[in-house]
Tab-separated table of C-alpha atoms in Angstrom:
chain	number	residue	atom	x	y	z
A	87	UNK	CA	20.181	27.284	-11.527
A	88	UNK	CA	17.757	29.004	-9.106
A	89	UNK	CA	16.235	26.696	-6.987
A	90	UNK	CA	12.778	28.054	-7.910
A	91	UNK	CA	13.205	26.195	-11.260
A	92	UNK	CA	14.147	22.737	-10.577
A	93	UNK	CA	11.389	20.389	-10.625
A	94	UNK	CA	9.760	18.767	-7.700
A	95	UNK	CA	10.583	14.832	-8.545
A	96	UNK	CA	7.832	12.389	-7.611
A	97	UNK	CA	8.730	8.888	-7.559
A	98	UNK	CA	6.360	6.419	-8.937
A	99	UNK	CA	3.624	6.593	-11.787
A	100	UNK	CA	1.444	4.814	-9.711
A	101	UNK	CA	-2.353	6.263	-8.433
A	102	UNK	CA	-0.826	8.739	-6.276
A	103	UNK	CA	2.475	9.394	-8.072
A	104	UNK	CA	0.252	9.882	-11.115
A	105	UNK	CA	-2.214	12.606	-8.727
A	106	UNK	CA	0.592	14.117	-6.995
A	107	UNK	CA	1.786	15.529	-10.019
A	108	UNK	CA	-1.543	16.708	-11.309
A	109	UNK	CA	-1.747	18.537	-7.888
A	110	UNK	CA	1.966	20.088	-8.551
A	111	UNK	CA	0.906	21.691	-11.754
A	112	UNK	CA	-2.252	22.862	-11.072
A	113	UNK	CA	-0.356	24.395	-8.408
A	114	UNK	CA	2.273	26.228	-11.249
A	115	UNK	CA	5.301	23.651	-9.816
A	116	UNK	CA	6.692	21.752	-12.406
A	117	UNK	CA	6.750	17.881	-11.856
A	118	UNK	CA	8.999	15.180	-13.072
A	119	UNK	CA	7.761	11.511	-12.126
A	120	UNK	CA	10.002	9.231	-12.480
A	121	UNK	CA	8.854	5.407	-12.578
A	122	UNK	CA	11.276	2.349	-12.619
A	123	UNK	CA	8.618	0.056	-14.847
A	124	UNK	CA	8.102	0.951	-18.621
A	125	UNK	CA	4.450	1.645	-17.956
A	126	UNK	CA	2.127	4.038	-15.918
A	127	UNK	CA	0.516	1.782	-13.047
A	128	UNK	CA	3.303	-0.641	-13.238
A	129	UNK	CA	2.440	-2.135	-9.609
A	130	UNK	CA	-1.217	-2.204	-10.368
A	131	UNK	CA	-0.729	-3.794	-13.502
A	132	UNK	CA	0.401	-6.637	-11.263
A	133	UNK	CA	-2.540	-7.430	-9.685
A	134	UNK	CA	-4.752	-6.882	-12.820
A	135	UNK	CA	-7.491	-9.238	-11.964
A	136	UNK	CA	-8.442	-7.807	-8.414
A	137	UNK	CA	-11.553	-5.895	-8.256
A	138	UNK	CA	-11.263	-2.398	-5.915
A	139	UNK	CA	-13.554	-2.140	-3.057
A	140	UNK	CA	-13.616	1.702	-3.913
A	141	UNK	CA	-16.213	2.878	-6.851
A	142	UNK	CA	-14.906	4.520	-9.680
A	143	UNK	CA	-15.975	7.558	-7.874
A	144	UNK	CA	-13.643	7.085	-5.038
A	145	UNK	CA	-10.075	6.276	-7.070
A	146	UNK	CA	-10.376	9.172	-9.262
A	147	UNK	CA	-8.230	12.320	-8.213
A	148	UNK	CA	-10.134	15.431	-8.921
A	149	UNK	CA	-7.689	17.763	-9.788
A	150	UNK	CA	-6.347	14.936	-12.466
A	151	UNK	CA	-9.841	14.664	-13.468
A	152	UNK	CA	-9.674	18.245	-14.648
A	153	UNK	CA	-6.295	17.933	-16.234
A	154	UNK	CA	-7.835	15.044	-18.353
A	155	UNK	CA	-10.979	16.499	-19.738
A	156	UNK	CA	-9.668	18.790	-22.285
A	157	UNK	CA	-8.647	15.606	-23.966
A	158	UNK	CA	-12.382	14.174	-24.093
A	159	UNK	CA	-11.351	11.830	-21.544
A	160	UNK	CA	-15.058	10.522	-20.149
A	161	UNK	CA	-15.087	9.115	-16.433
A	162	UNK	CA	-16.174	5.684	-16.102
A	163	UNK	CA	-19.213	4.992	-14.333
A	164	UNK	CA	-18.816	6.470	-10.954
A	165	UNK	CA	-20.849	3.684	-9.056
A	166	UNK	CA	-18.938	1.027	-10.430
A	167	UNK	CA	-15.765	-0.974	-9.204
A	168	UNK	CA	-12.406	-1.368	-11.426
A	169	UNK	CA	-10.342	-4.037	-11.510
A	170	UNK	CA	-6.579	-3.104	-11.417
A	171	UNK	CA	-6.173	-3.646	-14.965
A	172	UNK	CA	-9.347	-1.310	-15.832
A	173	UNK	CA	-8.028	1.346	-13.339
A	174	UNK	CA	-4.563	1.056	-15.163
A	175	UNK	CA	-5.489	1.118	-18.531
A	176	UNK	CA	-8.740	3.876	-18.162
A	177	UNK	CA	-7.415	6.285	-15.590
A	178	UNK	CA	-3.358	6.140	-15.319
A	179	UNK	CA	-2.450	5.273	-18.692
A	180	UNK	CA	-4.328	8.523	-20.103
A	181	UNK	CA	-2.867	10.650	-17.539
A	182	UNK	CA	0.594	9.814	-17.555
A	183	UNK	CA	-0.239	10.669	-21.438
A	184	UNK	CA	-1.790	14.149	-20.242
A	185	UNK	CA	1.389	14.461	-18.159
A	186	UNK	CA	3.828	13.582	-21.248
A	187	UNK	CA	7.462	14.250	-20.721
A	188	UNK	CA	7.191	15.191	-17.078
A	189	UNK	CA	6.840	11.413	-16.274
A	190	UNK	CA	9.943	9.491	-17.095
A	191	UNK	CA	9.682	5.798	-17.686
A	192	UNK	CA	12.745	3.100	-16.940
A	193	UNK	CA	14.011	5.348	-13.986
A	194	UNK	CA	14.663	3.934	-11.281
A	195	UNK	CA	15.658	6.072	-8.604
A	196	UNK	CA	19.113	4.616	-5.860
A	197	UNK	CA	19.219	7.427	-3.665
A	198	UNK	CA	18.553	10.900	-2.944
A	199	UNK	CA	20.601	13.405	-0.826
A	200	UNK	CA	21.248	16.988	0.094
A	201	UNK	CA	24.204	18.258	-2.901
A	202	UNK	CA	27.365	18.022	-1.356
A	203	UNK	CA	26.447	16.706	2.081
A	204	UNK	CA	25.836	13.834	3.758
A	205	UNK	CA	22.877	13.207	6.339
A	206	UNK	CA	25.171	14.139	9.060
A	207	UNK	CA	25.801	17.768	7.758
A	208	UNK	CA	23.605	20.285	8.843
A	209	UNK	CA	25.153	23.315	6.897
A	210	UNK	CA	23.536	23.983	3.504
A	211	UNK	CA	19.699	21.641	4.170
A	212	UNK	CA	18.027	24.568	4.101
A	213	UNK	CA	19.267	25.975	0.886
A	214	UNK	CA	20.784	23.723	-1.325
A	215	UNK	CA	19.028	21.656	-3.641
A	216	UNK	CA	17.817	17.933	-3.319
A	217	UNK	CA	20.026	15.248	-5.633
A	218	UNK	CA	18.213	12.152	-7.291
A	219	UNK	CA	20.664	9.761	-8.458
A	220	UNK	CA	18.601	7.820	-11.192
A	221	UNK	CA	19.363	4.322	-12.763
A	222	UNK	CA	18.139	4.028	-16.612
A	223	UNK	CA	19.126	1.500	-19.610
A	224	UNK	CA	21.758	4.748	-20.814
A	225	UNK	CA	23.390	4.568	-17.461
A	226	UNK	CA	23.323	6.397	-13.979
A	227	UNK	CA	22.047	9.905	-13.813
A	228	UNK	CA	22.185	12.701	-11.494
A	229	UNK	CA	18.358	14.931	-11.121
A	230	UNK	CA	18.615	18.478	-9.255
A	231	UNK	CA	15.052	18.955	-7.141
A	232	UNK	CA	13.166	21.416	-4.980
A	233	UNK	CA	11.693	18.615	-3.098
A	234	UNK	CA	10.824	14.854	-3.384
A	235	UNK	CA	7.539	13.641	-3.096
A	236	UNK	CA	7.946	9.587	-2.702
A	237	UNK	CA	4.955	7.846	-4.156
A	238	UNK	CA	6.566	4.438	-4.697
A	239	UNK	CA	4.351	2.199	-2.679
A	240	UNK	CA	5.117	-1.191	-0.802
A	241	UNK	CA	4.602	-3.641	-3.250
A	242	UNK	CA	7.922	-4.609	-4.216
A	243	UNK	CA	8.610	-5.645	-0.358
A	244	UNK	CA	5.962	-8.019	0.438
A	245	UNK	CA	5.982	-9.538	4.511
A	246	UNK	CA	7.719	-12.816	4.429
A	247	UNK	CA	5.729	-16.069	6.021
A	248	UNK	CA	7.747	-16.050	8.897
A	249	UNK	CA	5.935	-14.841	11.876
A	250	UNK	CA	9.040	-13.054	13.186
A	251	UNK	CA	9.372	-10.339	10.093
A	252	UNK	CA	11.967	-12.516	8.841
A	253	UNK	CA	11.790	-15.713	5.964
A	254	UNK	CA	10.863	-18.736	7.706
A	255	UNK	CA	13.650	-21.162	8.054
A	256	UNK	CA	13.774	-22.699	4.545
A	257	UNK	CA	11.328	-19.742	2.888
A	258	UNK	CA	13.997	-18.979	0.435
A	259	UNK	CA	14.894	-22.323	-0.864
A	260	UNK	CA	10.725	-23.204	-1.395
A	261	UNK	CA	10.679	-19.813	-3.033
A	262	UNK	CA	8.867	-21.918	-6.623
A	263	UNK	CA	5.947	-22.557	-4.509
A	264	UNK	CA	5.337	-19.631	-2.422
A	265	UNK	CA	3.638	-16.809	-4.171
A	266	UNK	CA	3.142	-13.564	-2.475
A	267	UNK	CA	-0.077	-12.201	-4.021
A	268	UNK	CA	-3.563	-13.007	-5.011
A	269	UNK	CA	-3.070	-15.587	-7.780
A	270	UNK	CA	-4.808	-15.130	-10.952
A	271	UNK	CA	-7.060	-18.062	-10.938
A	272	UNK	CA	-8.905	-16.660	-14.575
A	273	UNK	CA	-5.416	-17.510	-15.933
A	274	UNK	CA	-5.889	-21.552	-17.215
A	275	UNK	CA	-1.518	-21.777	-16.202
A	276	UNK	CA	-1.976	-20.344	-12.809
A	277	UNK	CA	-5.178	-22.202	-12.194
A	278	UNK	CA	-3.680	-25.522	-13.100
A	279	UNK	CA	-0.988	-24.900	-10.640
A	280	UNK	CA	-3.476	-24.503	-7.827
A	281	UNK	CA	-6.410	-27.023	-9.203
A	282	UNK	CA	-7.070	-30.269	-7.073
A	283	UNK	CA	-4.493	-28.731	-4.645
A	284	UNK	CA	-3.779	-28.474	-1.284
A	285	UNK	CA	-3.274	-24.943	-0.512
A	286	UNK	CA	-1.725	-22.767	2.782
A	287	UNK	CA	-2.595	-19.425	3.101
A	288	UNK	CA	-1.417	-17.033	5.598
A	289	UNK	CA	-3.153	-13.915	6.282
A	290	UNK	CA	-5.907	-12.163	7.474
A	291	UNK	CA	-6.213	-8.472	5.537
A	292	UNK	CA	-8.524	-7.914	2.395
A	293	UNK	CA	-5.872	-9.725	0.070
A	294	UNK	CA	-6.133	-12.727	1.854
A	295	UNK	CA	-10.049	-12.546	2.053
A	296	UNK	CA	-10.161	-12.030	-1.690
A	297	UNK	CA	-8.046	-14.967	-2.239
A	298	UNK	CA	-10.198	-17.208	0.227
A	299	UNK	CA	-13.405	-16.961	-2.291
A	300	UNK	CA	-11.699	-17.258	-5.031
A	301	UNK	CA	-9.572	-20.563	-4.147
A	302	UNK	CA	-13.498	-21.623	-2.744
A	303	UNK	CA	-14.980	-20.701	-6.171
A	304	UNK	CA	-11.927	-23.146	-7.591
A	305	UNK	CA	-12.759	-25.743	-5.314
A	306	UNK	CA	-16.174	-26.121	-6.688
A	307	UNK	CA	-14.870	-27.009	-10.206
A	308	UNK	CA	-11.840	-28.590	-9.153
A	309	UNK	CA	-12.576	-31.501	-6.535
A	310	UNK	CA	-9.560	-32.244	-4.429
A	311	UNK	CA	-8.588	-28.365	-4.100
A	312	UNK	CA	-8.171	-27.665	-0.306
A	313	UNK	CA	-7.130	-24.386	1.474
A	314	UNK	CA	-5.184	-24.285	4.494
A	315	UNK	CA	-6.215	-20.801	6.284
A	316	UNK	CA	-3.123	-19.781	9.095
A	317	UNK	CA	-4.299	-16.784	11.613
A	318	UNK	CA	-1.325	-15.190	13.229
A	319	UNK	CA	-3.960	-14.549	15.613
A	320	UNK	CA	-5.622	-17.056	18.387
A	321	UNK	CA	-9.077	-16.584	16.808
A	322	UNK	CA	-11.204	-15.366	13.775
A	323	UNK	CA	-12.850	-13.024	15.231
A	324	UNK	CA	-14.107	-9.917	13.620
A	325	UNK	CA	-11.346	-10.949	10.650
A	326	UNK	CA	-14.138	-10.896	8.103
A	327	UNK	CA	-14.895	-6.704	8.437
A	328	UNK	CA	-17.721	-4.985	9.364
A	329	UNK	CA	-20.130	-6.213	6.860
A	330	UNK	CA	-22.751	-4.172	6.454
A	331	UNK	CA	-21.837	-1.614	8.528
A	332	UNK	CA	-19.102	-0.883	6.391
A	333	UNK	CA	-19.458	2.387	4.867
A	334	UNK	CA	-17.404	1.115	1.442
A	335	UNK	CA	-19.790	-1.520	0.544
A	336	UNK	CA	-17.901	-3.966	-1.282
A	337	UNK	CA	-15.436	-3.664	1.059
A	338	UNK	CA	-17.837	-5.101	3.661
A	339	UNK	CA	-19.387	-7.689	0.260
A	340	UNK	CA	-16.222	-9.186	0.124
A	341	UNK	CA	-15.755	-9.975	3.969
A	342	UNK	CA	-18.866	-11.611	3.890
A	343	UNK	CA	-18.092	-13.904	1.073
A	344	UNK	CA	-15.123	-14.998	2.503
A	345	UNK	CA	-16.851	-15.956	5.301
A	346	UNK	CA	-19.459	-17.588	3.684
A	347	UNK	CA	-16.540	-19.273	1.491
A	348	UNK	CA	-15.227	-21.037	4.889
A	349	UNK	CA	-18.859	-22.462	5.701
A	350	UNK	CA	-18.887	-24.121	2.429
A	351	UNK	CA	-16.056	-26.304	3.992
A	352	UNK	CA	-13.346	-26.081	1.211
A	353	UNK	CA	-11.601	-24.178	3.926
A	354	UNK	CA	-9.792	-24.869	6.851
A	355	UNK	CA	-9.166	-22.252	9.803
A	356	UNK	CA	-5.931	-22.713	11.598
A	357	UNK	CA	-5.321	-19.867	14.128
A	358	UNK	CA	-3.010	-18.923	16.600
A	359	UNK	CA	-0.609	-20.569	13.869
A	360	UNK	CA	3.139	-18.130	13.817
A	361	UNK	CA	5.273	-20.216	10.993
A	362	UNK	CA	8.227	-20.489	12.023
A	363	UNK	CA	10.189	-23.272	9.304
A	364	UNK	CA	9.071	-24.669	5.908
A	365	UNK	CA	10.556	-28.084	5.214
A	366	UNK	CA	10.216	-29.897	2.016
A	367	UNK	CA	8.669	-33.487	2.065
A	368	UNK	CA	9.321	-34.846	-1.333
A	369	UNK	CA	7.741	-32.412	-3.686
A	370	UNK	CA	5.215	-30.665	-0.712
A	371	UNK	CA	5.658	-28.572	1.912
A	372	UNK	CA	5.148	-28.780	5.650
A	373	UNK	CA	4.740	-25.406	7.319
A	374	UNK	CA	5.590	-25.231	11.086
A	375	UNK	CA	4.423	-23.076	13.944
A	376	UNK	CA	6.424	-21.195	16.950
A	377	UNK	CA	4.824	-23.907	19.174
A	378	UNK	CA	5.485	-26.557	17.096
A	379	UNK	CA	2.678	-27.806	15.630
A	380	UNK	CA	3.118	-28.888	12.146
A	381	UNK	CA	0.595	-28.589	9.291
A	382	UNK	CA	-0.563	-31.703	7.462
A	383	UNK	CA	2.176	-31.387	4.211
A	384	UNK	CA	0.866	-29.107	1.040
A	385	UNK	CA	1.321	-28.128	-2.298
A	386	UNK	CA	1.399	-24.653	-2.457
A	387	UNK	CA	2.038	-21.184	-0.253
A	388	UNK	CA	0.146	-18.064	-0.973
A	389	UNK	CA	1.830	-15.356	1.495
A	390	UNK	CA	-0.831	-12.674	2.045
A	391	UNK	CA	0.622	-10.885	5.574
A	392	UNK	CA	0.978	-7.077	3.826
A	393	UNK	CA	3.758	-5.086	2.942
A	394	UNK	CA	6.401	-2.940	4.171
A	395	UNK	CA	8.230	0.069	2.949
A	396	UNK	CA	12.195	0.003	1.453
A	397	UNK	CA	13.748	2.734	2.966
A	398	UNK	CA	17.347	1.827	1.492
A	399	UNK	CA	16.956	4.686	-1.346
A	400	UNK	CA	16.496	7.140	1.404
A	401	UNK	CA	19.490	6.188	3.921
A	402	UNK	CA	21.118	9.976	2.921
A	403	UNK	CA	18.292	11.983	3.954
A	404	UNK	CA	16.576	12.840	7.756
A	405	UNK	CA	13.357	11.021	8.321
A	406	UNK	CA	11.343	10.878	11.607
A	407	UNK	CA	9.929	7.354	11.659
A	408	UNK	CA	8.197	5.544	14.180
A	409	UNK	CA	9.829	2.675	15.277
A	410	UNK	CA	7.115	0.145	15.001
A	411	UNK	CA	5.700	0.859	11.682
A	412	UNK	CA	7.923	2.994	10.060
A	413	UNK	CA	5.271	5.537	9.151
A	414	UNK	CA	5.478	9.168	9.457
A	415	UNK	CA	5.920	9.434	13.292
A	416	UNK	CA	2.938	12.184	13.417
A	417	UNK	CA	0.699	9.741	11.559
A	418	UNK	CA	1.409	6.278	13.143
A	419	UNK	CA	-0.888	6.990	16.182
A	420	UNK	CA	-3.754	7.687	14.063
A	421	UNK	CA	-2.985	4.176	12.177
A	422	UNK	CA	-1.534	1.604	14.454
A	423	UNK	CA	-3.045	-1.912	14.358
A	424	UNK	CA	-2.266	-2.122	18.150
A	425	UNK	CA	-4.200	1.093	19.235
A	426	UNK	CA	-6.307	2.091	16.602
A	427	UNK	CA	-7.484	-1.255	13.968
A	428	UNK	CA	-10.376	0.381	12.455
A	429	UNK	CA	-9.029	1.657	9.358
A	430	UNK	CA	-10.872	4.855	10.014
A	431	UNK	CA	-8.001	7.318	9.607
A	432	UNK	CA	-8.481	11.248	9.689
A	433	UNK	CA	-7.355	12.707	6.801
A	434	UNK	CA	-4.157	13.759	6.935
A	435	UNK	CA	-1.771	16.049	4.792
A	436	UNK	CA	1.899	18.075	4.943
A	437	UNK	CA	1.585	18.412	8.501
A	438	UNK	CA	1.520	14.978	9.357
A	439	UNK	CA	3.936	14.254	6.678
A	440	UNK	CA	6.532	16.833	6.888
A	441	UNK	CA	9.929	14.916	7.111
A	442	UNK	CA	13.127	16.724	9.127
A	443	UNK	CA	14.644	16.790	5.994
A	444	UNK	CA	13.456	20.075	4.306
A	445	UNK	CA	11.353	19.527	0.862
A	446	UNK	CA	11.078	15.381	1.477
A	447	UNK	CA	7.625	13.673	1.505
A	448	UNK	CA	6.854	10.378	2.039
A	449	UNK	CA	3.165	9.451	0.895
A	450	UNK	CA	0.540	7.588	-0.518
A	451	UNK	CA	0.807	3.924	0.526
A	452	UNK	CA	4.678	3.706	1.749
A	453	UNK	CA	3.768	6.995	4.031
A	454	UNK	CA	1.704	3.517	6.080
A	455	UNK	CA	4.737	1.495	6.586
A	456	UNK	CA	3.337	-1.463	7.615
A	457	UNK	CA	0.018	-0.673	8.531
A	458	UNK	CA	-2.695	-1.668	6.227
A	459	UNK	CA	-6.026	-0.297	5.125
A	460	UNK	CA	-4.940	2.123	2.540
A	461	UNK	CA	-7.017	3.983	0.348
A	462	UNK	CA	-6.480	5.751	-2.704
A	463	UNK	CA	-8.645	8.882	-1.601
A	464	UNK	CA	-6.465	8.782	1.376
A	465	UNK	CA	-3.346	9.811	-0.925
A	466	UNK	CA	-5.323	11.961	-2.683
A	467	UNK	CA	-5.639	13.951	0.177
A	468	UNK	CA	-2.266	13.651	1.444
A	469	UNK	CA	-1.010	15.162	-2.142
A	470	UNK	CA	-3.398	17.757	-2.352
A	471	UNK	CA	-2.236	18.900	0.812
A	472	UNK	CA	1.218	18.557	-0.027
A	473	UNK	CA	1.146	20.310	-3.252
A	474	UNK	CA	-0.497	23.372	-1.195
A	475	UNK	CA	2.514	23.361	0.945
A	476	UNK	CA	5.012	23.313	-1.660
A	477	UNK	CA	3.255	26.313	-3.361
A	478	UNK	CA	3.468	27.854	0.183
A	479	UNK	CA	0.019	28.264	0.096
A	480	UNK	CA	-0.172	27.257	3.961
A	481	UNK	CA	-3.815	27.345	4.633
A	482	UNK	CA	-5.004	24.675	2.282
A	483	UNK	CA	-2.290	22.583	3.104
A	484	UNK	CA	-4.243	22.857	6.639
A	485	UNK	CA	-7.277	22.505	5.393
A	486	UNK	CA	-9.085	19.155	5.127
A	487	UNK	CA	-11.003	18.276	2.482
A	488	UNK	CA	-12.305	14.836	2.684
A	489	UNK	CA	-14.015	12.129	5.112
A	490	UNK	CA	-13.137	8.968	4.837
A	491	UNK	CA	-15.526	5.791	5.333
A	492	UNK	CA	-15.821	4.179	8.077
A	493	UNK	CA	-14.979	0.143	8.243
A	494	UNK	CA	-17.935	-0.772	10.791
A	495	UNK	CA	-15.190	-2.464	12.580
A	496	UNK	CA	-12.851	-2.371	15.260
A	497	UNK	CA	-9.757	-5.067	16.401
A	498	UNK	CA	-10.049	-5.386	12.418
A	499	UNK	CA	-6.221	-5.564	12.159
A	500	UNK	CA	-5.981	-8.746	13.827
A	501	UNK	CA	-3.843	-8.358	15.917
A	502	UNK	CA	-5.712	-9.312	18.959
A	503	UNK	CA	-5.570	-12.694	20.474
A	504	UNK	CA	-6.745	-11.484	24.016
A	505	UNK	CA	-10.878	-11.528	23.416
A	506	UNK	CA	-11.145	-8.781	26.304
A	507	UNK	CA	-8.444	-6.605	24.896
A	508	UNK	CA	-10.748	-6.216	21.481
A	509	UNK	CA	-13.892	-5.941	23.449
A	510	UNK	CA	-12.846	-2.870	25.638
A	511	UNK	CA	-11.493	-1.350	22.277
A	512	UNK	CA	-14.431	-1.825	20.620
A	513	UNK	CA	-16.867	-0.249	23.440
A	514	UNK	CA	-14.245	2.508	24.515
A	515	UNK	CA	-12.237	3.442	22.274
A	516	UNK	CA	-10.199	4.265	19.119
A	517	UNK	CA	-12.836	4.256	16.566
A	518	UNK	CA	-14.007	7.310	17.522
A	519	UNK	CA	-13.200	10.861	15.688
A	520	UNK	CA	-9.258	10.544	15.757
A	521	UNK	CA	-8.463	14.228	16.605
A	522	UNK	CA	-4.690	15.919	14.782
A	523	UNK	CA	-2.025	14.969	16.452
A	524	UNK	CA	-0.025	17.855	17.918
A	525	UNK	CA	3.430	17.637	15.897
A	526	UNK	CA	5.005	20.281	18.319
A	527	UNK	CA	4.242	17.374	21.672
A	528	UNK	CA	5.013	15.181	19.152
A	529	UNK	CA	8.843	16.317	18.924
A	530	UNK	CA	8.874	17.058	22.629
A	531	UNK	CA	8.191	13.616	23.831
């Protein structure tokens, strides 16, 4: 089988999965997305009840916008703002449907490799095809592929609570009252699980903010409910966004509630607070720091401290990661929390993507590691530009095509606790135009 004709496999059926393979056929490449859930979205699905900071407008792809209208598919209001379960069921759903057979359901892919060689071989990368060995009810299953484009996100690997990257000591065994997303409080079981409460939660991205108002919205219904808010970091800061200088508006809406949500007093800020053990005190919890300072005992964890990329599917082929995020090495500078915490990222594409091993592409939100502040127009782009290469159509892959909003902020990651260190960033420095990175001094250094 010529190479020509294999398929380019994406992995996931998620937003960018889903656009990635719009891009591939508009391009004349023939996709084959294969997702391990049974429906399109599957990770979105999960946090159904979260509203998007990103209009309808802005979480569209346009080139699956076009593959959809022939089917009378109507956009949603452009100026409004889905929830996860609207953007599931009124966007992906009715394109994986417009895709049909190329997207595979109940696949979950183990590995991928070069056919007949290992990742230390270099004979044969250049010119023999990719292998995707595929898990599915019927058994295990072999895939031949021109490239890989891996769209499978982060969700599945959530950051434990302990401050070190690792589970706290005794995470694991209060695993029944530690939940690592935004609880559904609209649900009456998970609200009576949190109701009249005391509550710990750890974080400081949008997740955590979102989860702030509504446990403060509980807390007006439900006397006794209490939250608990731990800061990695010595101080709030700018924690709450850029408000209205935010160019996504209910991006800056929602920090701005959450602060307003800790002046109503239903919340307590604990910074410079780096849990380090969970013990269990009868049927609560009592969370301790690095410098051992113990909170006062509660009933429930919400673990909000991002996400992080599994990388164990791709052990067999080359990747050029940077150490400390485990990003795309070309893109970490333009995204690092430690240099650069505005979450204004140029827009990137294949050139920032391109992996040593030939035809592999890491994107969408797992192409972050673990730096936050993704947006879906931000793997739009990176697919777009992708597909272009792939087609060997060179110059578009080049070519940008979008501007991304600006967060009004900077130090926004958090990870500041010296109050001089965010002030010189903010007057000097990294939230100005990122310029490309130059992959060729890149590779040098």
């Amino acid at each position: 089988m010529s190479e020509n004709t294999l398929p380019v496999v994406v992995v996931g059926a998620g937003p960018v999965g889903l656009a990635a393979a719009a891009h591939l056929l508009d391009r004349g490449l023939e996709p084959l997305v294969l997702e391990a859930g049974e429906q399109a979205g599957a990770h979105v699905r999960q946090w159904h009840h979260v509203r998007l900071f990103s209009r309808w407008a802005e979480v569209v792809d346009p080139v699956a916008e076009k593959l959809l209208a022939p089917t009378g598919w109507t956009h949603p209001d452009p100026e409004t703002y889905a929830t996860g379960q609207q953007w599931a069921q009124r966007y992906l759903q009715p394109l994986a449907e417009v895709l049909g057979s190329r997207v595979r359901f109940g696949a979950r892919v183990s590995g991928v490799a070069r056919r007949g060689r290992d990742r230390v071989v270099d004979a044969g990368r250049e010119t023999e095809p990719l292998t995707v060995h595929v898990q599915t009810a019927a058994g295990e299953e072999r895939i031949l592929a021109r490239a890989v484009v891996d769209a499978s996100g982060t969700w599945d690997s959530p950051n434990p609570l302990g401050a070190d990257g690792l589970p706290a000591a005794g995470e694991r065994a209060a695993a029944d009252r530690i939940a690592y997303q935004v609880p559904d409080l609209a649900d009456p079981s998970v609200r009576a699980r949190y109701a009249g409460k005391r509550v710990a939660v750890a974080g400081s991205g949008h997740s955590a903010l979102t989860a702030l108002v509504a446990f403060a919205e509980l807390a007006e219904t439900a006397p006794g409910t209490h939250v608990d808010w731990l800061l990695r970091r010595g101080q709030v800061g700018d924690t709450f966004g850029g408000g209205e200088a935010d160019q996504l508006p209910a991006r800056g809406a929602l920090g701005r509630r959450a602060a307003a949500a800790v002046e109503a007093g239903h919340i307590s800020t604990v910074t410079g607070f780096r849990t380090s053990a969970v013990a269990q005190t009868g049927d609560r919890l009592v969370l301790e720091s690095l410098d051992g300072r113990r909170l006062a005992p509660v009933d429930e964890v919400v673990v909000l401290t991002g996400f992080r990329p599994d990388l164990s599917w791709l052990a067999e082929v080359r990747l050029d990661l940077d150490p400390t995020l485990q990003a795309a090495r070309a893109l970490a500078p333009l995204i690092d929390p430690n240099v650069h915490s505005c979450g204004t990222v140029y827009p990137h594409g294949a050139r920032e993507l391109t992996q040593p091993e030939p035809g592999v592409f890491v994107v969408g939100m797992k192409s972050y590691g673990r730096a936050p502040t993704f947006l879906a127009m931000t793997g739009y782009e990176q697919v777009r530009s992708v597909a272009a290469a792939l087609a060997g159509d060179h110059e578009a892959a080049e070519r940008v095509e979008l501007v991304l909003p600006d967060t009004g902020v900077c130090g926004g990651a958090g990870l500041f606790d010296d109050p001089a260190a965010a002030t010189a960033e903010a007057e000097g420095g990294c939230c100005g135009p990122a310029e490309p990175i130059d992959q060729t001094a890149q590779a040098a250094s």
